[in-house]
Every structure is written in C-alpha cells, then in structure tokens.
C-alpha atoms as a printed R data frame, in Angstrom:
    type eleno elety resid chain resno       x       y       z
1   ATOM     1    CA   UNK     A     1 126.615 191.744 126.275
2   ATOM     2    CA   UNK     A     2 122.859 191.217 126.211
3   ATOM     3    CA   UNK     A     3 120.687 190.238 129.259
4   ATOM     4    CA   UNK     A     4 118.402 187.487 127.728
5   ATOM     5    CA   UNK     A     5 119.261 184.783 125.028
6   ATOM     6    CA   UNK     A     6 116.060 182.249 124.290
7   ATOM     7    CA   UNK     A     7 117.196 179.133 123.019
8   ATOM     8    CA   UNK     A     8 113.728 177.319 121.045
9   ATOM     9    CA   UNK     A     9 112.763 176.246 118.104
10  ATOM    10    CA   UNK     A    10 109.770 177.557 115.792
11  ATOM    11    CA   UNK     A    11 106.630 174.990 116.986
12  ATOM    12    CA   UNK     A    12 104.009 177.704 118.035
13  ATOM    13    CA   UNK     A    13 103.796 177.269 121.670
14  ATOM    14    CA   UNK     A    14 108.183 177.729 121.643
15  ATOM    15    CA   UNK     A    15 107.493 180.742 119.615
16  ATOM    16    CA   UNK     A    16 105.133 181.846 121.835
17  ATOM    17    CA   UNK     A    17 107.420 181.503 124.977
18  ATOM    18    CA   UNK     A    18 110.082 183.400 122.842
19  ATOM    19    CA   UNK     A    19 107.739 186.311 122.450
20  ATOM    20    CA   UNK     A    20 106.978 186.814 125.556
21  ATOM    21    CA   UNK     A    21 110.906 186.982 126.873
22  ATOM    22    CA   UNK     A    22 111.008 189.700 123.808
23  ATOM    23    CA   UNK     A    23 108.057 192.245 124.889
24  ATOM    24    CA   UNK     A    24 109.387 192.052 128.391
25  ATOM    25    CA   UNK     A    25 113.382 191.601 128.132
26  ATOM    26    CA   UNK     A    26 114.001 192.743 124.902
27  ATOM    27    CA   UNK     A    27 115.829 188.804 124.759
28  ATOM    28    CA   UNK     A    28 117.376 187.748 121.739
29  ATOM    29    CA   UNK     A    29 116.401 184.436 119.967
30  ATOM    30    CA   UNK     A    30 118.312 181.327 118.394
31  ATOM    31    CA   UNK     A    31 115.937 179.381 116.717
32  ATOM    32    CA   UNK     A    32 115.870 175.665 115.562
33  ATOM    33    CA   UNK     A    33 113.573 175.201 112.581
34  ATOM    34    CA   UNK     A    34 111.261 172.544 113.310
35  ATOM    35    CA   UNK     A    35 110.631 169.486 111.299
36  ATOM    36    CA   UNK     A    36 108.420 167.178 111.171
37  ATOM    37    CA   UNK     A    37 105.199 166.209 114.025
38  ATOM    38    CA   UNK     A    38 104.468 168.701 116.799
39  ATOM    39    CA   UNK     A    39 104.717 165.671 118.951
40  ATOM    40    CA   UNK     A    40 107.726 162.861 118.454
41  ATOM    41    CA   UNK     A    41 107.377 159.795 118.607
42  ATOM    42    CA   UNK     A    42 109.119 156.707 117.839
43  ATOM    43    CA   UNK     A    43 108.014 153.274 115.318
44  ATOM    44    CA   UNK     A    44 105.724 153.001 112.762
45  ATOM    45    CA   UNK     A    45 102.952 155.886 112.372
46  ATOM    46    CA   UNK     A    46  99.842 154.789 113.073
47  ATOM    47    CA   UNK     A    47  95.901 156.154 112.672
48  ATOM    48    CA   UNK     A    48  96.090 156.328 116.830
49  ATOM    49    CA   UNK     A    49  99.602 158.478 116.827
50  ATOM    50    CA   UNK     A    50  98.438 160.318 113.619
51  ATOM    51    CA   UNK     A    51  95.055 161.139 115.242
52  ATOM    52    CA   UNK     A    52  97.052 162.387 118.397
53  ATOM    53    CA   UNK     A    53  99.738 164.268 116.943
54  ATOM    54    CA   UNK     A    54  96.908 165.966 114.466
55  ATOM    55    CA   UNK     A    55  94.452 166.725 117.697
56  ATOM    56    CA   UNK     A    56  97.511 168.528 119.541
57  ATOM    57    CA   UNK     A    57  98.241 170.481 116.483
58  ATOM    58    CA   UNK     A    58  94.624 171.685 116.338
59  ATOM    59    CA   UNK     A    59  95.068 173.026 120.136
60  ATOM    60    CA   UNK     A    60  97.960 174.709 119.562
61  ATOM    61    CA   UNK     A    61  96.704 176.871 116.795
62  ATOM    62    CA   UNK     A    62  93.969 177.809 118.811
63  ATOM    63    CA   UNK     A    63  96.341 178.752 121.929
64  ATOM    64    CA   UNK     A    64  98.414 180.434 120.207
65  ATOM    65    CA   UNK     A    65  98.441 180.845 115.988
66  ATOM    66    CA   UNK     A    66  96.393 184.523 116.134
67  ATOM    67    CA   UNK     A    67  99.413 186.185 118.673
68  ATOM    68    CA   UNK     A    68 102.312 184.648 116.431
69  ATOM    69    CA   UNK     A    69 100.696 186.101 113.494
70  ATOM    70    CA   UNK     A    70 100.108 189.130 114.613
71  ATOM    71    CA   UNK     A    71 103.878 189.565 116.392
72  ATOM    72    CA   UNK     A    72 105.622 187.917 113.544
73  ATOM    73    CA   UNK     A    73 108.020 190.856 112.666
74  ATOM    74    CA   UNK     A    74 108.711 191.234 116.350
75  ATOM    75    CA   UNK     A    75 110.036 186.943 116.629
76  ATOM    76    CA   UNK     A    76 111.777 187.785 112.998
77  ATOM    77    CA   UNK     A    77 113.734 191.161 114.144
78  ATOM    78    CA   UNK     A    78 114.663 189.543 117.307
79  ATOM    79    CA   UNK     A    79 115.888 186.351 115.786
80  ATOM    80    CA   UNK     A    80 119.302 186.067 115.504
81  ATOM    81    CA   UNK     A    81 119.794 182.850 114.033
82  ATOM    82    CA   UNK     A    82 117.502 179.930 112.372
83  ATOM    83    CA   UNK     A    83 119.536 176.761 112.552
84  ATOM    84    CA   UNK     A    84 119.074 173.648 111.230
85  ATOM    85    CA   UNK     A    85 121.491 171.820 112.949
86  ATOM    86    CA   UNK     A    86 122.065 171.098 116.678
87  ATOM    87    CA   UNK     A    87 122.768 174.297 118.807
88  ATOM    88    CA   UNK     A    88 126.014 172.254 120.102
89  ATOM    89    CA   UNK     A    89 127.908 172.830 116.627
90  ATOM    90    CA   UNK     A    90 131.015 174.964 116.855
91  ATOM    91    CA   UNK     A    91 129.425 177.825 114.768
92  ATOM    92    CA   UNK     A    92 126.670 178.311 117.197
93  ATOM    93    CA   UNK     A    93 128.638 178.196 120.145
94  ATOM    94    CA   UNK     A    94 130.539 180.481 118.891
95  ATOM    95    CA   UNK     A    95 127.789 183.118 118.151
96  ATOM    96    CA   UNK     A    96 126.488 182.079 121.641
97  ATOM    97    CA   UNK     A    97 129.702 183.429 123.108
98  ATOM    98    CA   UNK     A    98 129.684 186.702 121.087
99  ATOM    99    CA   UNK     A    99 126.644 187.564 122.181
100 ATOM   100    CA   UNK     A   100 127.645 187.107 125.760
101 ATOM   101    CA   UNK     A   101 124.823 186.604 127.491
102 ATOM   102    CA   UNK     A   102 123.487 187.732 130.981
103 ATOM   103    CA   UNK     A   103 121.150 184.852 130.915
104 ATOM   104    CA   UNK     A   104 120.494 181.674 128.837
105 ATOM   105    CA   UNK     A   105 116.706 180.895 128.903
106 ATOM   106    CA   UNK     A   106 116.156 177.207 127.030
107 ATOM   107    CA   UNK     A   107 112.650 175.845 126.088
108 ATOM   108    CA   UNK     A   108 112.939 172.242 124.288
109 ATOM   109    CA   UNK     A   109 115.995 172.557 121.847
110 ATOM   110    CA   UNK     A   110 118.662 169.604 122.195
111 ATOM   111    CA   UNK     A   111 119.814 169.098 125.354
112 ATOM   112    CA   UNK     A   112 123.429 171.887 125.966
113 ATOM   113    CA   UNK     A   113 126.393 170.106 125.895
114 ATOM   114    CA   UNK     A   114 129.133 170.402 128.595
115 ATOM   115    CA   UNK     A   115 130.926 173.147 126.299
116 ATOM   116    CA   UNK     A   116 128.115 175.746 126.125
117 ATOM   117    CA   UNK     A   117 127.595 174.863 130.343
118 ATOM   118    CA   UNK     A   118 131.207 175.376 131.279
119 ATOM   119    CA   UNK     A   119 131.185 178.815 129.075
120 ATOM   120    CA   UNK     A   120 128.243 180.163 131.232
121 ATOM   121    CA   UNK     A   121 127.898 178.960 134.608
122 ATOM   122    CA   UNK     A   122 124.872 179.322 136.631
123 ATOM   123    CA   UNK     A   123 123.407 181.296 133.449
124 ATOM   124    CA   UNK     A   124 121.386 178.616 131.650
125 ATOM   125    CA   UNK     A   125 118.148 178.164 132.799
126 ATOM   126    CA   UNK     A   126 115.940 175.547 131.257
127 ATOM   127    CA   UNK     A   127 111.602 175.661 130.877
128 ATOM   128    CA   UNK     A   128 111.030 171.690 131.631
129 ATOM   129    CA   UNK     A   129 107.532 170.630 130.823
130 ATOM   130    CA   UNK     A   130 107.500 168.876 133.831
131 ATOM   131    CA   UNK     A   131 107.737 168.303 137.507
132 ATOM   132    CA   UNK     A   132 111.535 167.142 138.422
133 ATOM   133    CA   UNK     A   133 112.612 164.991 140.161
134 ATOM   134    CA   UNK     A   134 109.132 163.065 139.642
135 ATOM   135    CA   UNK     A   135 109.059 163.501 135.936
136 ATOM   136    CA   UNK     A   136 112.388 164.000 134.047
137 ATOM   137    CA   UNK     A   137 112.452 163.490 130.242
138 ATOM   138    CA   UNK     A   138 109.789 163.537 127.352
139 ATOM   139    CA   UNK     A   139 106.495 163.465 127.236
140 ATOM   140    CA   UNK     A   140 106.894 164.157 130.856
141 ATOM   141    CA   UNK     A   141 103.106 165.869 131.422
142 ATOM   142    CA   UNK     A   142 101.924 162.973 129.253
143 ATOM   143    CA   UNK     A   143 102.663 160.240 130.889
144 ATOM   144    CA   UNK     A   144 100.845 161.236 134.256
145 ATOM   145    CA   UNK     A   145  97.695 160.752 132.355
146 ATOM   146    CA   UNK     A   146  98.704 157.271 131.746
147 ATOM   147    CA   UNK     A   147  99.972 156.575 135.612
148 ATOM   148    CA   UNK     A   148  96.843 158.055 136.385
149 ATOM   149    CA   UNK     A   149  99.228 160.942 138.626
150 ATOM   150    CA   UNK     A   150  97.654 164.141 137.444
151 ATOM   151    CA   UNK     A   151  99.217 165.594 140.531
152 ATOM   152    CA   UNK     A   152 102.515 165.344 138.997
153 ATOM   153    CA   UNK     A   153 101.681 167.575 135.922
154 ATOM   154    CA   UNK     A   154 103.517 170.965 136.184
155 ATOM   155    CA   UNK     A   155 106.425 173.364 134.806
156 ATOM   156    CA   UNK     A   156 110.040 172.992 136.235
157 ATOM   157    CA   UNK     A   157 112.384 176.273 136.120
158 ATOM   158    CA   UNK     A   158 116.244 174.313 136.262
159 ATOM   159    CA   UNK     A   159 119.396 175.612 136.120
160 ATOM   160    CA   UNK     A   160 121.077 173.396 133.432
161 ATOM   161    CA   UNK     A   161 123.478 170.383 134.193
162 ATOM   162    CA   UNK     A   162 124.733 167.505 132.144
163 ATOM   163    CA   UNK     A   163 121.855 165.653 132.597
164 ATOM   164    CA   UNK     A   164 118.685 164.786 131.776
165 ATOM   165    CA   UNK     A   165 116.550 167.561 133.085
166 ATOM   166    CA   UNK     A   166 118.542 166.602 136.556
167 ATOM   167    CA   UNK     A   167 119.846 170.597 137.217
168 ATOM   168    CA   UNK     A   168 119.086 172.053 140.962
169 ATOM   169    CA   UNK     A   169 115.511 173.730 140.682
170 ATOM   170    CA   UNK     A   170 114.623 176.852 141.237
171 ATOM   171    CA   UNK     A   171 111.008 177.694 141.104
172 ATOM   172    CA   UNK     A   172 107.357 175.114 139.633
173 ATOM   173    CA   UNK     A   173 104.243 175.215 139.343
174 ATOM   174    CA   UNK     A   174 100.864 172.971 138.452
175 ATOM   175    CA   UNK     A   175  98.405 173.825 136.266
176 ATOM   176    CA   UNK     A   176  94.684 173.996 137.353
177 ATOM   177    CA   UNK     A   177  92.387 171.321 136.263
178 ATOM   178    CA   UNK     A   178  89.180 171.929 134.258
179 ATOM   179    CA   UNK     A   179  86.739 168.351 133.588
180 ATOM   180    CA   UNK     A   180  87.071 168.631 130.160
181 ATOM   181    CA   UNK     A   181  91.079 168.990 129.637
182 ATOM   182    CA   UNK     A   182  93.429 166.770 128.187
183 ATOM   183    CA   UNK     A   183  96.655 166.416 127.433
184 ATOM   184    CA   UNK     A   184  96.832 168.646 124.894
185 ATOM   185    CA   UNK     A   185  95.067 171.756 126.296
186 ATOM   186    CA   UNK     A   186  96.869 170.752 129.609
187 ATOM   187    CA   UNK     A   187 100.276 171.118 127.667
188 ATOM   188    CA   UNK     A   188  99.360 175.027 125.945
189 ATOM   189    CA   UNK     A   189  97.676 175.481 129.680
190 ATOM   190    CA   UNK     A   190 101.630 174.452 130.485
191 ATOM   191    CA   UNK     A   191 103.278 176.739 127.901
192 ATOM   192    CA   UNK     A   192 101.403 179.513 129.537
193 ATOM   193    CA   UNK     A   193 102.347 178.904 133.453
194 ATOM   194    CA   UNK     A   194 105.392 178.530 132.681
195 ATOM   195    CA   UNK     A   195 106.123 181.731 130.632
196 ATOM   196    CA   UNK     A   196 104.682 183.947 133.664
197 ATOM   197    CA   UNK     A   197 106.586 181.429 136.182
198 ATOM   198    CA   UNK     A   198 109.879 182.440 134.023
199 ATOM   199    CA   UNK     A   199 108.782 186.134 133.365
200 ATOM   200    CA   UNK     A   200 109.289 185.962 137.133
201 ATOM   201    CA   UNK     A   201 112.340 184.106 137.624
202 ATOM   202    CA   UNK     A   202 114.298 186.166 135.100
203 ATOM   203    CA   UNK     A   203 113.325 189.345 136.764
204 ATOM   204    CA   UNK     A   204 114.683 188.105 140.230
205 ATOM   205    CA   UNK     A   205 118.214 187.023 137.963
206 ATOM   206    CA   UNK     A   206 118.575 189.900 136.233
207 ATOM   207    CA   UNK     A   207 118.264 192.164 139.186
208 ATOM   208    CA   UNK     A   208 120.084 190.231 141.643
209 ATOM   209    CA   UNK     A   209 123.917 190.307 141.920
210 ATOM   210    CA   UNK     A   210 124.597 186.386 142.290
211 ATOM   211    CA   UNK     A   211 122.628 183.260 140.880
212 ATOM   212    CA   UNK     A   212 119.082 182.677 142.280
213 ATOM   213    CA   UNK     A   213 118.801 180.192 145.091
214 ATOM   214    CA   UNK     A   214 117.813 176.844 143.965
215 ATOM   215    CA   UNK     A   215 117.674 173.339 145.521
216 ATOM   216    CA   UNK     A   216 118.876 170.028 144.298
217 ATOM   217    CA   UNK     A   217 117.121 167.226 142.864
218 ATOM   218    CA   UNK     A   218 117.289 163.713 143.988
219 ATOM   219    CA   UNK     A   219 116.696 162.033 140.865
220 ATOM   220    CA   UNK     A   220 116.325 158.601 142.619
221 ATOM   221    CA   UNK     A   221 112.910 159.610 143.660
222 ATOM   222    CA   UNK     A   222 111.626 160.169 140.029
223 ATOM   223    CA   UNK     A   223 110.834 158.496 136.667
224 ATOM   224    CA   UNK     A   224 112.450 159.423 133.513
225 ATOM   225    CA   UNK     A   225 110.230 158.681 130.290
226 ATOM   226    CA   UNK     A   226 112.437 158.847 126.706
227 ATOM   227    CA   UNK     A   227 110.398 159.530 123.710
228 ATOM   228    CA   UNK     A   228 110.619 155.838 122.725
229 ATOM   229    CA   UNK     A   229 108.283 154.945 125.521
230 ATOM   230    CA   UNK     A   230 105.744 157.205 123.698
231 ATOM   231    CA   UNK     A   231 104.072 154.302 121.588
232 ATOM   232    CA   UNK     A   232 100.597 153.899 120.383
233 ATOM   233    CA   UNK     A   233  99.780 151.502 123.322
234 ATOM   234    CA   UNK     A   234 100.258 154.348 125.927
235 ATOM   235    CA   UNK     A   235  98.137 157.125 123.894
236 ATOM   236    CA   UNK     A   236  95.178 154.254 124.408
237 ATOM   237    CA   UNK     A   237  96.154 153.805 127.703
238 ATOM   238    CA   UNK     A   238  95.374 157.360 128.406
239 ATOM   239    CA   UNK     A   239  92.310 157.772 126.061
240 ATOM   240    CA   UNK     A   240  90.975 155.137 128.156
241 ATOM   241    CA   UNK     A   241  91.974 156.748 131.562
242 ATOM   242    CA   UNK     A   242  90.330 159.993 130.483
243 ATOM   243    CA   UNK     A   243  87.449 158.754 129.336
244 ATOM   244    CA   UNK     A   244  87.045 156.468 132.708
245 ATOM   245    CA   UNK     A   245  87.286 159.675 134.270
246 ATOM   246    CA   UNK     A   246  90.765 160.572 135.895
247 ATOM   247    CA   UNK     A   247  90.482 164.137 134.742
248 ATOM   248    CA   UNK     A   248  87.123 165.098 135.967
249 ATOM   249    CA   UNK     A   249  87.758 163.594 139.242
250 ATOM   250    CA   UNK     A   250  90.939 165.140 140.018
251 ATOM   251    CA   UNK     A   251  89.358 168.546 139.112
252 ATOM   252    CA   UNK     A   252  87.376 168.377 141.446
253 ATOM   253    CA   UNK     A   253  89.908 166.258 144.092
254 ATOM   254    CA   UNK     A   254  93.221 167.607 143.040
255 ATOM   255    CA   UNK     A   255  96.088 166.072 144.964
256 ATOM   256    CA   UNK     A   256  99.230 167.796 146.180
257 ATOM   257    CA   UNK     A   257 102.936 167.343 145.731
258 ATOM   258    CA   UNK     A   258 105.479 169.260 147.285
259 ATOM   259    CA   UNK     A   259 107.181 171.841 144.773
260 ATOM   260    CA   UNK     A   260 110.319 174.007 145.037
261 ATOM   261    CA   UNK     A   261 109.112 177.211 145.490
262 ATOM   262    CA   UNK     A   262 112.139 179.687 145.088
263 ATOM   263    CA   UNK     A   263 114.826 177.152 145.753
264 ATOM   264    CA   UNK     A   264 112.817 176.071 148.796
265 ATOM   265    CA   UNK     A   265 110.839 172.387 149.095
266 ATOM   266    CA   UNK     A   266 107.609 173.246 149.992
C-alpha cells in the first residue's frame, strides 16, 4: 500500500500540483498525456479563442515552466503510468487497485467512474477549480468574470461522488485580488492555493484514523457551466468586464461568500 496516488495529466500547472504531493508525500502519479489546447473549448476556433487559449499558455510557463524543468526526473521517477486513454479503463483500474492506495488525490483528469469510487470509499479527494455548490463544472473560475461574481472565484477540496463536482466538501479557499489580474494569472494564482490548501488536507487524512469531516453540498443553490458554454461570445463578454473594471474594483472591495472551512460552513 502507498499513502498518496495523484491522479493528473501533464499540462504544467497539473504537473506542478503533482510535484508538490511528491516532495512532501512521496505520492505516486498516474498521468494522462495531454492533447491538444491548455484550455477546451467547444465550435469552430476562432482569432478570439486562439488569442485566449495562446495568452493562458504564456502565463502558465511563467508560473510554472522553470520548477517542472528543473524537477523533471523527480515527476518521471514518480510516475507510474502515462495513459492515453481514460483512467476508467479496466487496465488502469486495475493498477489503481494494486497500488492500494491510502489516499486518491485527483486534479482535472476525467471524471472517476462509480467502479474506481466503490473500490475506495471516502479515499478520493478531488482539487476543483472552483467554489461548490456556487460553481460546479468547467471553466468554473472563468465564468465569474463574465457574471461579474469575482467573489465566487476559489479552490474546492471534495471528496468524490458520482457527480459533477457535487461530493461533500471538506476545506476552500479564494484567491486574493491584485488590479491587474485576469483570468489567467487568477487560475496559476488558483493552482497555487490550492496545492498548500491540499498539502494541508492530506496531512490531517493521513494522520487521522477515520475520513476528514466534511459537509454536504446543496447543489440547488449553484450553477454548473459545461465546457460547451465556453464560446467566443463569453471570452468578449469578460474582456469587456475587465476592461470596464470589475477586477480593479473588487480588489479593492472584495466581497465575501461563506466557505466550508474544515467541513464547517463558515
């Protein structure tokens, strides 16, 4: 048995997150190759989508290329497996229940199937870039820049269910607000927060003899976004909001929320 499994894929801020649950739980790592954009979206590319996806790509290297680099033998020797395919095939279930986990940690891979929850119950946590129950989904610190609800940008620490980002919660956080962010330095600000809020969370797991306290979601009381709401018209919709202002206002005015702090609404 190990104590930490990371299930990612190999976009630079998911490597990034996987490094960090190697230098401080020696975890092991399944890996999805990545294909294609750093972002998804859905429809025909255009100059707007290809300018966004290209800008967030930029960001990211500057976040975080230099530490993969420099810790790419580390990710390698604690990589188990690259897929290609879907981490719900038999043959990675099956190396998933070899290696017998203490803990699942996920950060954006598909979403587990009911055969990989029922194996390990209680012991897959999932990283949402989020706030559940406001935000459930994709894009789901993108789209309060277009709802102009900046207070609803954060990191969710779940235990997985069936659904969509829908699991009880156990511990989130928000960002803080500079004038001159966006969405893309707010999403590697994201990556970051939520490492250190799951450095924590996995330390509390590991050395406690039952699963962490954690509250559950009413996800009437939220919005879920799929990534085929993610068109051009809502990347102008936000350029527009930003430039208007929304960011350097809430900076200074930032709005609160109440967040599950260690299974507790606060």
């Amino acid at each position: 048995m190990i104590d930490v499994l990371v299930l990612g894929t190999t976009q630079l801020r998911h490597q990034y997150f996987a490094l960090q649950m190697i230098k401080y739980f020696n975890a092991s790592v399944i890996m999805k190759i990545h294909k294609g954009p750093v972002i998804k979206y859905t429809g025909k590319e255009s100059r707007v989508i290809q300018k966004h996806t290209n800008d967030f790509k930029k960001i990211e290297e500057q976040f975080f290329l230099d530490m993969i680099n420099k810790n790419s033998d580390i990710i390698k020797e604690h990589t188990v497996k690259l897929i290609t395919n879907s981490i719900n095939e038999k043959e990675n279930i099956e190396l998933i229940k070899q290696l017998n986990p203490k803990l699942i940690v996920v950060h954006s891979i598909d979403l587990i199937k009911d055969e990989i929850i029922k194996c390990f119950p209680k012991r897959i946590i999932n990283l949402h870039a989020g706030l559940s129950p406001y935000y459930r989904g994709g894009g789901t610190n993108v789209f309060p820049f277009y709802n102009n609800e900046l207070e609803y940008v954060g990191m969710t620490i779940h235990y997985i269910d069936i659904g969509i980002d829908s699991g009880d919660i156990i511990h989130q956080g928000r960002p803080t607000f500079e004038e001159n962010d966006n969405t893309h330095t707010i999403g590697c600000k994201n990556v970051i927060l939520g490492t250190e809020l799951m450095k924590d969370v996995v330390c509390n797991y590991l050395s406690s003899d039952k699963p962490l306290s954690a509250y559950k979601q009413d996800i009437s009381k939220g919005k879920l976004y799929l990534w085929k709401d993610f068109t051009e018209e809502t990347i102008k919709r936000i350029n527009k909001n930003i430039q208007e202002g929304i960011v350097r206002i809430y900076a200074k005015h930032p709005r609160n929320v109440p967040l599950v702090q260690w299974g507790k609404l606060i």
